[in-house]
Coordinates of C-alpha atoms and ligand atoms in Angstrom, one line a residue:
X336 CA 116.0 131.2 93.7
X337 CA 115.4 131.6 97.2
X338 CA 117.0 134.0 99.8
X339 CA 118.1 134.0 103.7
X340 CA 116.3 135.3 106.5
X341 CA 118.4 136.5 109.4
X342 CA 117.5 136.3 113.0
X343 CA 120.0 138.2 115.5
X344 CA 119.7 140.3 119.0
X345 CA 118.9 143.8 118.6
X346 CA 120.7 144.5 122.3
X347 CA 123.1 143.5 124.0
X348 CA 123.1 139.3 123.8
X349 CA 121.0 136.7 125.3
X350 CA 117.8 138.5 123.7
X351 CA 116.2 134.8 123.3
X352 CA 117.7 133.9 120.1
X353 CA 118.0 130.3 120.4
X354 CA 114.3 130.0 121.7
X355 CA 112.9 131.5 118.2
X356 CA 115.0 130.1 116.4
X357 CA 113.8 127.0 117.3
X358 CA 110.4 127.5 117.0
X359 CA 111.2 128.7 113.0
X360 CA 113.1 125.8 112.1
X361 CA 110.2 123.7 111.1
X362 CA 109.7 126.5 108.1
X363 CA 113.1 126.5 107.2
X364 CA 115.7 123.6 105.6
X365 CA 119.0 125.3 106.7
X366 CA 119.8 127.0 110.0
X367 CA 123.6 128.5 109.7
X368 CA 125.1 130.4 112.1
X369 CA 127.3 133.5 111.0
X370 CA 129.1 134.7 113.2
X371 CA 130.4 134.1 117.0
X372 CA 132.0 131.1 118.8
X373 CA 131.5 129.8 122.1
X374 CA 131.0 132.8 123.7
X375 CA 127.1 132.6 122.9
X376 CA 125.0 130.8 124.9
X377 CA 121.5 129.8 123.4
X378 CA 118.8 128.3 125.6
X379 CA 116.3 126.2 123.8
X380 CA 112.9 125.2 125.9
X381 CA 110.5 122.0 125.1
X382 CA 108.8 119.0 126.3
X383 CA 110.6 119.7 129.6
X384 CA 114.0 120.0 128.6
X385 CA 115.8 122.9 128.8
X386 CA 119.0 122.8 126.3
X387 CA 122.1 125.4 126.2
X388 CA 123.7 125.2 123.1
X389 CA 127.2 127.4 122.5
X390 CA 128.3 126.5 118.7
X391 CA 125.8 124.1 117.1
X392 CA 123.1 126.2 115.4
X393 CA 119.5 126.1 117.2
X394 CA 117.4 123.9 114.5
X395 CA 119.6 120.8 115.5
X396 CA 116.5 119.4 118.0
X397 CA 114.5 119.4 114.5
X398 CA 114.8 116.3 112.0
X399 CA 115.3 117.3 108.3
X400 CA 116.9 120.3 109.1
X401 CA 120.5 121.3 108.2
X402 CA 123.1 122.7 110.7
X403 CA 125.8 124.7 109.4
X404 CA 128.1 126.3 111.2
X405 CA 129.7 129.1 109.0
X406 CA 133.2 130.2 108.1
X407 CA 132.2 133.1 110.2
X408 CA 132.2 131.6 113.2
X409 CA 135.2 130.3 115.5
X410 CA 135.2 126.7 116.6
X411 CA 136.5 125.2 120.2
X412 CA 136.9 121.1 119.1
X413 CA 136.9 121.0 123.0
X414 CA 133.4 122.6 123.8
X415 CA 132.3 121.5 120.3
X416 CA 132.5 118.0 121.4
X417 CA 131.2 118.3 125.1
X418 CA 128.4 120.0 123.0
X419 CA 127.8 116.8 120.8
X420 CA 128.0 114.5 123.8
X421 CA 125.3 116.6 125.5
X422 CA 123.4 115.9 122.3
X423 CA 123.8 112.5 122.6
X424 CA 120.4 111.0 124.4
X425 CA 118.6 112.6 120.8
X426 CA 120.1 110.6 118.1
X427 CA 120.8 112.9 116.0
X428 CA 123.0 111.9 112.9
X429 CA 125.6 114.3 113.1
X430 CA 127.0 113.6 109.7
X431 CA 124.4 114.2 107.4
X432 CA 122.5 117.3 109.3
X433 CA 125.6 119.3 111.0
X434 CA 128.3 120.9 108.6
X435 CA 131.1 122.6 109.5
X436 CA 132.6 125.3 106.5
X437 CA 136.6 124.9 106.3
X438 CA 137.1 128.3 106.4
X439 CA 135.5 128.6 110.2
X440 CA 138.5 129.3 112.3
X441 CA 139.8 127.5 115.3
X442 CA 140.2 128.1 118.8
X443 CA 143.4 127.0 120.2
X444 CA 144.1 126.3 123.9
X445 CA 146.7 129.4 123.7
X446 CA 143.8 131.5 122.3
X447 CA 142.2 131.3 125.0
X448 CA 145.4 131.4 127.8
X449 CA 145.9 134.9 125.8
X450 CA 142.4 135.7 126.2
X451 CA 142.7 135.5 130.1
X452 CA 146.3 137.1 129.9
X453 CA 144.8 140.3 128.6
X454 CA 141.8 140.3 130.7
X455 CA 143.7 139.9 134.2
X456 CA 146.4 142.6 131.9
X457 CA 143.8 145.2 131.6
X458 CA 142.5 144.8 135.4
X459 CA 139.3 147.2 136.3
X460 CA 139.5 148.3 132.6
X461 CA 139.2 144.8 131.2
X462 CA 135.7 143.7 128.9
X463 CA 134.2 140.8 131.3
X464 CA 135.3 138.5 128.3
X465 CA 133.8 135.1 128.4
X466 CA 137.1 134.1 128.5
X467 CA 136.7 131.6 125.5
X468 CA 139.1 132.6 123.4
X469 CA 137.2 134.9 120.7
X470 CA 139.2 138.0 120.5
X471 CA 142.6 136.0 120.2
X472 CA 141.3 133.9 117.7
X473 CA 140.1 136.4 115.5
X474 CA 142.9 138.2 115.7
X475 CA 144.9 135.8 114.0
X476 CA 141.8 135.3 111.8
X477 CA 142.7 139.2 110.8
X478 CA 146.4 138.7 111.2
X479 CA 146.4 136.2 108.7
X480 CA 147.9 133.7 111.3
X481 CA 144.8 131.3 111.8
X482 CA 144.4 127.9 111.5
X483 CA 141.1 126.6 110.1
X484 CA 138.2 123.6 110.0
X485 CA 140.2 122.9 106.4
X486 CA 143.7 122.5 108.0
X487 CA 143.2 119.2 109.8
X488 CA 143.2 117.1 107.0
X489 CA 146.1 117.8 106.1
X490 CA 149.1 116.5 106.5
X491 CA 151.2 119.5 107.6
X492 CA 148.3 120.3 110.1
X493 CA 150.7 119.4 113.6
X494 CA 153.5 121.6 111.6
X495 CA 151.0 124.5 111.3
X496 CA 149.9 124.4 115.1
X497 CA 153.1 124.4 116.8
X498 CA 154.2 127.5 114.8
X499 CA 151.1 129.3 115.6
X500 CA 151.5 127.9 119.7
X501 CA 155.1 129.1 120.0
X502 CA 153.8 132.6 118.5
X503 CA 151.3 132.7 121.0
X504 CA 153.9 131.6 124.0
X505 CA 156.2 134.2 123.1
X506 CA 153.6 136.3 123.6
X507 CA 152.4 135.0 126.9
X508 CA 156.3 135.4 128.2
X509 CA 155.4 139.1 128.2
X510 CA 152.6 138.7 130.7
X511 CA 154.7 138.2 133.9
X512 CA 152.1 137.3 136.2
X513 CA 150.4 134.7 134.5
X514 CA 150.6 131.6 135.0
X515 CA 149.5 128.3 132.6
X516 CA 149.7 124.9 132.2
X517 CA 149.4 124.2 128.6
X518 CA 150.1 120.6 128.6
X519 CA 147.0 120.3 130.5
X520 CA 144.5 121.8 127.7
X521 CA 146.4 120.3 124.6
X522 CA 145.2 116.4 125.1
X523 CA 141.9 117.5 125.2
X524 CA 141.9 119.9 122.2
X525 CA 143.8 117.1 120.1
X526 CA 141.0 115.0 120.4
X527 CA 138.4 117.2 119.7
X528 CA 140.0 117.9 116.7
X529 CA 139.5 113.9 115.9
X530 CA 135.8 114.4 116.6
X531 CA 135.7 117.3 113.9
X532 CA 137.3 115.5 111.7
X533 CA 134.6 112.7 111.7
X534 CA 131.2 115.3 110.8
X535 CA 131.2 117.0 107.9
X536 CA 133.1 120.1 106.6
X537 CA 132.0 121.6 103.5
X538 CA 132.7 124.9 101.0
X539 CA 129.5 126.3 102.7
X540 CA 129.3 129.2 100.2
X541 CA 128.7 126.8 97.5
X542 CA 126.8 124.5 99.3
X543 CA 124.3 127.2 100.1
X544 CA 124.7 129.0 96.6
X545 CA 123.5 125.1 95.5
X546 CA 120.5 125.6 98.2
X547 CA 119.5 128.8 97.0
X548 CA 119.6 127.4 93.4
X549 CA 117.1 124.8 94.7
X550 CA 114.6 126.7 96.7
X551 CA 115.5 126.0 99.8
X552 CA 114.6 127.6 102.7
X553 CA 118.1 129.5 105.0
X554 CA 117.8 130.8 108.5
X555 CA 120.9 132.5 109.5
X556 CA 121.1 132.6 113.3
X557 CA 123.3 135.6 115.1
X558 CA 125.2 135.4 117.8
X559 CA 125.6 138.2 120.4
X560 CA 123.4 141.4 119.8
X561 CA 124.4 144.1 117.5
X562 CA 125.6 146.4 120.7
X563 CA 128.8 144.2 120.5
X564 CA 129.4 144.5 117.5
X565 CA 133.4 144.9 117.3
X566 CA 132.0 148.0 114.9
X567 CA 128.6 149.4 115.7
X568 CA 128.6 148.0 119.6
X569 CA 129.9 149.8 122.4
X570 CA 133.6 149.3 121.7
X571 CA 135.9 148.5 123.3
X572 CA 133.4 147.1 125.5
X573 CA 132.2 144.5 122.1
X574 CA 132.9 141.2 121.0
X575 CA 135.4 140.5 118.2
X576 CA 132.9 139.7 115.4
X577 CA 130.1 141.4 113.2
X578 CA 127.4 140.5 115.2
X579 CA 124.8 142.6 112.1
X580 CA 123.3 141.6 109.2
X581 CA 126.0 142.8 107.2
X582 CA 128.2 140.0 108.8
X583 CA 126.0 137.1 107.2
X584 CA 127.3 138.0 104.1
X585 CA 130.7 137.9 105.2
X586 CA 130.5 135.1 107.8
X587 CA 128.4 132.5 105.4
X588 CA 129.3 133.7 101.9
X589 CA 125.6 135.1 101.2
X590 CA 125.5 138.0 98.9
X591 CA 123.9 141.0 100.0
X592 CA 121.0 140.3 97.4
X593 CA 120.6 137.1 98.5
X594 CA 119.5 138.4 102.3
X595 CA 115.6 138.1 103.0
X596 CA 113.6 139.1 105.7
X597 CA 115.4 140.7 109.5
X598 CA 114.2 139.1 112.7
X599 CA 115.5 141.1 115.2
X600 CA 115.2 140.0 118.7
X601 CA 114.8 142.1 121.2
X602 CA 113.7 141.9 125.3
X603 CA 111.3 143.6 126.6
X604 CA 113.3 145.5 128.8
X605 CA 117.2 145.2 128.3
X606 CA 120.6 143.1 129.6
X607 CA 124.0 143.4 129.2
X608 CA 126.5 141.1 130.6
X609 CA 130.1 142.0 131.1
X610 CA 131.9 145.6 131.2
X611 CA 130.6 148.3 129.3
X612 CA 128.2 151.0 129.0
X613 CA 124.5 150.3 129.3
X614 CA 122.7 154.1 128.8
X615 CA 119.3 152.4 131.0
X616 CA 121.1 150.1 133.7
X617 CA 119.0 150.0 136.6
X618 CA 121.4 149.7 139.5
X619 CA 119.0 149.4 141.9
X620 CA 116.0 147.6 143.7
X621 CA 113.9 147.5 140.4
X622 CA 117.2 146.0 138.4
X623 CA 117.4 143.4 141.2
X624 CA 113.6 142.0 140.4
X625 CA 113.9 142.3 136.7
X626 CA 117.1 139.8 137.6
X627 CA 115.3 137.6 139.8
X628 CA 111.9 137.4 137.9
X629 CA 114.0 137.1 134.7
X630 CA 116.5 134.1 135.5
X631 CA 119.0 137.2 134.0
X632 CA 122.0 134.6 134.9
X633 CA 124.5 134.1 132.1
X634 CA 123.7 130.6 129.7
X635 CA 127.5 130.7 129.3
X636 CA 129.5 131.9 132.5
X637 CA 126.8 132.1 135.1
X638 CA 127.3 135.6 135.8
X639 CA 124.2 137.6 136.6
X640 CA 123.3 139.9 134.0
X641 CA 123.2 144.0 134.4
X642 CA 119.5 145.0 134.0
X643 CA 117.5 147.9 133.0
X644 CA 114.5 149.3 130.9
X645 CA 114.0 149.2 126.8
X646 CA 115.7 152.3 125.6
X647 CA 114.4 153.3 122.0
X648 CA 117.4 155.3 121.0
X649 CA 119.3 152.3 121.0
X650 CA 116.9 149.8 119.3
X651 CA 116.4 152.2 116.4
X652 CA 120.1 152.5 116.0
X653 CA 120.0 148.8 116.1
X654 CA 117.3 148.5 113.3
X655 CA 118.9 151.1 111.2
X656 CA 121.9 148.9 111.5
X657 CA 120.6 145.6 110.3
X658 CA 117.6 146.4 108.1
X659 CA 115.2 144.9 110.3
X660 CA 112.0 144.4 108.8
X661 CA 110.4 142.7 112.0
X662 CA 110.4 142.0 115.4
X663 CA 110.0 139.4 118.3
X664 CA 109.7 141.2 121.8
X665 CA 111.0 138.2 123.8
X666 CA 110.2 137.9 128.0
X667 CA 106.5 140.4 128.3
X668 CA 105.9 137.7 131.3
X669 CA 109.1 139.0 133.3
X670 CA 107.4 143.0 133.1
X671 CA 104.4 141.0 135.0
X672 CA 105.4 142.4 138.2
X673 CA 105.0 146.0 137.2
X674 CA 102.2 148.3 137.5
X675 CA 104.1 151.0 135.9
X676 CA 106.9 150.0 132.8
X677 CA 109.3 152.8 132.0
X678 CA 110.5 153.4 128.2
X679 CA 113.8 155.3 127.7
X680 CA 112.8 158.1 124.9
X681 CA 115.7 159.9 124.2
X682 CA 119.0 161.4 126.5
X683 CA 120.0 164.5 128.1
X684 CA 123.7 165.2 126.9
X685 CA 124.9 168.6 128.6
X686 CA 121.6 169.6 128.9
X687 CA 120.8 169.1 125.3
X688 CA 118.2 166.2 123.8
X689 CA 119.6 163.9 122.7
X690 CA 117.6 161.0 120.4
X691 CA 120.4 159.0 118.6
X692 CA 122.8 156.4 120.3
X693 CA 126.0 158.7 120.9
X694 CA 129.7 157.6 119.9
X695 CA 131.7 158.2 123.2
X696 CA 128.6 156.2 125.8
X697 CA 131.7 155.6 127.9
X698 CA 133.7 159.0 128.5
X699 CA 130.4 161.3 129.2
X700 CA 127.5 162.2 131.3
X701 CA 124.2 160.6 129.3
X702 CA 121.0 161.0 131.7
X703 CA 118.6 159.0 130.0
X704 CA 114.8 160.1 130.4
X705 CA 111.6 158.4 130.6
X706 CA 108.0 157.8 129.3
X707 CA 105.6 155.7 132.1
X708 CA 103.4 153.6 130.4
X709 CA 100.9 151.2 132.3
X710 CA 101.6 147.5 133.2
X711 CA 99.7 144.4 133.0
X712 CA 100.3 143.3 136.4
X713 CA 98.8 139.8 134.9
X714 CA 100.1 136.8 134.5
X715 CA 101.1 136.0 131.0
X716 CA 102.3 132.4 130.9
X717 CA 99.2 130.8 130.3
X718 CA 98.5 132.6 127.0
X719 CA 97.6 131.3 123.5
X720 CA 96.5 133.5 121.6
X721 CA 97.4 137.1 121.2
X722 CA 93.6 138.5 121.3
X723 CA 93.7 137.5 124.6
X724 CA 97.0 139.3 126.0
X725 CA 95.6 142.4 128.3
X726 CA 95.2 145.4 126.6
X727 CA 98.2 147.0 128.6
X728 CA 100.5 144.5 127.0
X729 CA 99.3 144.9 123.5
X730 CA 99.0 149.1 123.9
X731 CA 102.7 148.3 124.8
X732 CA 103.4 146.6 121.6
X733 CA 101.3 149.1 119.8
X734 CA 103.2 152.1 121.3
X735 CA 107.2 150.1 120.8
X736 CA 105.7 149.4 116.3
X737 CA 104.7 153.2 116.7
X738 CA 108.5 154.6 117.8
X739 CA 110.4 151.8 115.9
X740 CA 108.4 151.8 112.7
X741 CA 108.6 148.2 112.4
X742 CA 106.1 145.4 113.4
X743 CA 105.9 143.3 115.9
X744 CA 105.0 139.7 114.6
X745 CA 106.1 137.5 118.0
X746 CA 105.5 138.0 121.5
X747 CA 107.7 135.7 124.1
X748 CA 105.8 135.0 127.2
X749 CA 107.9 132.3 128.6
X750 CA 110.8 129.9 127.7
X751 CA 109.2 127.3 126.4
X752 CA 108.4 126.6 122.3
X753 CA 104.6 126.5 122.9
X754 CA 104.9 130.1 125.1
X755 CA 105.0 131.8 121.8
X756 CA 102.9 134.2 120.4
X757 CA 102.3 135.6 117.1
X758 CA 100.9 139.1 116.4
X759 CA 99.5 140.3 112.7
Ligands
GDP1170 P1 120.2 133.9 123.5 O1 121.6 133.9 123.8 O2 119.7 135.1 122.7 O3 119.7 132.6 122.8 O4 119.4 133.9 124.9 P2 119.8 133.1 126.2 O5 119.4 131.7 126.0 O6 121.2 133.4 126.6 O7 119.0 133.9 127.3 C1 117.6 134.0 127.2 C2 117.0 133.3 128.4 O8 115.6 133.7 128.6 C3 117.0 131.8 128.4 O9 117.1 131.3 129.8 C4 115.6 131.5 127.9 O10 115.2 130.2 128.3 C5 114.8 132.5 128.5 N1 113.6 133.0 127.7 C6 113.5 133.1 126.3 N2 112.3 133.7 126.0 C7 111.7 133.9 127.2 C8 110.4 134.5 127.6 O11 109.6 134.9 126.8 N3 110.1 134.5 128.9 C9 111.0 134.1 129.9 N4 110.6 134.2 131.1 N5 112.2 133.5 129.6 C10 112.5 133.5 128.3
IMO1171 P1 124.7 135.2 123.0 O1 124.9 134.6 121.7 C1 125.8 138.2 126.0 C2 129.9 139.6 125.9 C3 130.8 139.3 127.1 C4 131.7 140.5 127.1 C5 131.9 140.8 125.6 C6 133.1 140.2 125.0 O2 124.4 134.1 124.1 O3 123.7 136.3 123.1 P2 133.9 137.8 124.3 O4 133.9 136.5 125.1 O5 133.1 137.7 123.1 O6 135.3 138.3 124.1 O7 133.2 138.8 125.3 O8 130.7 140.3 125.0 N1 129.3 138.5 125.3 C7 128.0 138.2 125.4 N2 127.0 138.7 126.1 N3 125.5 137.2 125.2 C8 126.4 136.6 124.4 O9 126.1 135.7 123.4 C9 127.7 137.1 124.5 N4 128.9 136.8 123.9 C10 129.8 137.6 124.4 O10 130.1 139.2 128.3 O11 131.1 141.6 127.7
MG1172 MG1 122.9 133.8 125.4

């Protein structure tokens, strides 16, 4: 009987996810992914091509491998489908190697015009949502109000989405100033629901349950980073899912027994996209060439991302969290333009250390305070081999396993499958 390995972000999204995923798949049969919806963004490197995928798990460029896309996770048929046309120059047989479960949820065009409503509602206090719908549709997920994968075979499936739309438009009465034109969204969304209904949707607890039973190999791929977790992240300022380990048990129907080894992702400095509070943000000159030398524009929105340095407090928080048993440090090459690389140690709270990641990061004063350590000031793109990374890269790596106990099997030096290197 064989277990799942997990791979997910250790801060706050976009840690690289989709690029080691991909390079994985080849030792795995299944990649599922948990958790999330189109508010992820997963960029995938090779052979030239640079791929962002938003729903469709990251082993879908490999042949023999499985894609399932979990009950966990909510499902846009609109973006789903621009995502399979996108896929279309690579021939990829849809129906035998991507598998929807019938409990995923689905996005509805009104999801997503209440998603906006409470954004432009909540005005300078409002999360920087994607605007893709997720909180919305998890809400009814929670509310018991959803509509699911399952639900469009049948025949009282129109029935069960004009119910759920005139809920949602009674709703968007209350928000006076916002405007919609639904009409406009629902052509579109009714025929992506005719794609979905052509791939496959399966019982994907059993049909993993059945894999396990053969041997087979599971990759479960996380969306988001566990600081947005809707309850470990930086709520309110979080996504509406549980973006840990924990939530691949609940989003795939894994038993906790059943979970293998952790990956957990992490940069080697640290992003956050959207509102929220981000202990290291560098809101300055330094912030502006970690953006620039670190593309740190959003896969999804396009929005540039907040930058800052690798704060340990918060990555141990985040390894206690999932279990992580190792670790990819993704983007060394972007810290190439340093001669001095700073490492958050631990806070000053009201003049007390402070070494834990604090509940209330919004409402107080958190100063967080620094250990220099020296740069490579090289350029690492080129590399192949570990042994040959400059000893200020690899006393880096030494001195990150030394603080967060855990090793550190991949190093990322650039976006591409081959720039990948592994350590131990
Ligand atoms: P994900 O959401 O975790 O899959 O990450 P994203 O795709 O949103 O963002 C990661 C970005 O960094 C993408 O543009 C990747 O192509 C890029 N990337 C991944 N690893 C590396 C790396 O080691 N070096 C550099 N320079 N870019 C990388
Ligand atoms: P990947 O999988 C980075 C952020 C949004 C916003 C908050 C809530 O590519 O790492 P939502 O649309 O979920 O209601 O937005 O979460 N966010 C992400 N940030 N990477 C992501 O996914 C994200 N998905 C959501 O910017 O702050
Ligand atoms: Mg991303």
């Amino acid at each position: 009987m064989s277990k799942a390995d997990v791979l997910l972000g250790l801060q706050w999204g976009d840690e690289g996810k989709g690029k080691i995923v991909d390079v994985l798949t080849p030792s795995y049969d299944i990649i599922a992914r948990f958790q999330g919806g189109p508010n992820a963004g997963h960029t995938l490197e090779f052979e030239g091509i640079k791929h962002v995928l938003h729903t469709i798990p990251s082993g879908i460029f490999h042949k023999d491998v499985i894609n399932l896309v979990g009950n966990g996770v909510v499902i846009d048929p609109v973006v789903f489908s621009a995502e399979l046309d996108k896929l279309k120059p690579f021939n990829i047989d849809f129906k035998t190697r991507l598998l929807l479960s019938k409990k995923a949820h689905l996005i509805l065009p009104t999801h997503k015009l209440l998603d906006a409503a409470s954004e432009q509602a909540k005005g300078k206090n409002k999360i920087g949502s994607t605007l893709k719908g997720i909180g919305p549709t998890y809400m009814d997920k929670t509310g018991r109000n959803g509509l699911r994968v399952g639900d469009i075979f049948m025949a009282n499936f129109k029935e069960k989405y004009d119910a759920l739309v005139e809920k949602h438009i009674g709703i968007l009465s209350h928000h006076k100033d916002f405007e919609y034109d639904l009409a406009e969204l629902e052509g579109p969304w009714m025929e992506g629901i005719e794609v979905l209904k052509n791939l496959t949707a399966v019982d994907s607890e059993h049909y993993l349950d059945q894999a396990f039973r053969a041997g087979k190999k599971v990759l479960a791929e996380g969306a988001q980073g566990t600081m947005l977790d809707v309850d470990f992240g930086t709520y309110p300022f979080v996504t509406s899912s549980n973006t840990v380990t924990a939530g691949t048990c609940t989003g795939l129907g894994i038993a906790p027994t059943k979970i293998g080894n952790v990956i957990g992702i992490f940069k080697a400095y640290c992003t956050r996209v959207g509102s929220g509070p981000f202990p290291t943000e560098l809101d300055d000159e330094v912030g502006e060439l970690i953006r620039q030398e670190g593309r740190e524009f959003g896969a999804t929105t396009g929005r540039p991302r907040r930058c800052g340095w690798i704060d340990i407090p918060q990555m141990k928080y985040a390894i206690m969290i999932n279990g992580v048993t190792e670790l990819s440090m993704m983007k060394a090459d972007v810290l190439s333009c340093f001669e001095k690389i700073q490492v958050c140690t631990h806070y000053i709270i009201d003049g007390e250390k402070v070494d834990y990641f604090p509940f209330d990061v919004n409402g107080i004063e958190l100063t967080p305070v620094y250990e220099e350590l020296e740069g490579w000031n090289t350029d690492l793109t080129q590399l192949t081999d570990y042994n040959d990374a400059p000893k200020a890269l690899k006393d880096y790596v030494l001195y990150l396993e030394e603080k967060l106990e855990v090793p550190i099997k991949v190093v990322s030096v650039g976006p591409d499958r081959t720039q990948t290197l592994s350590n131990h």
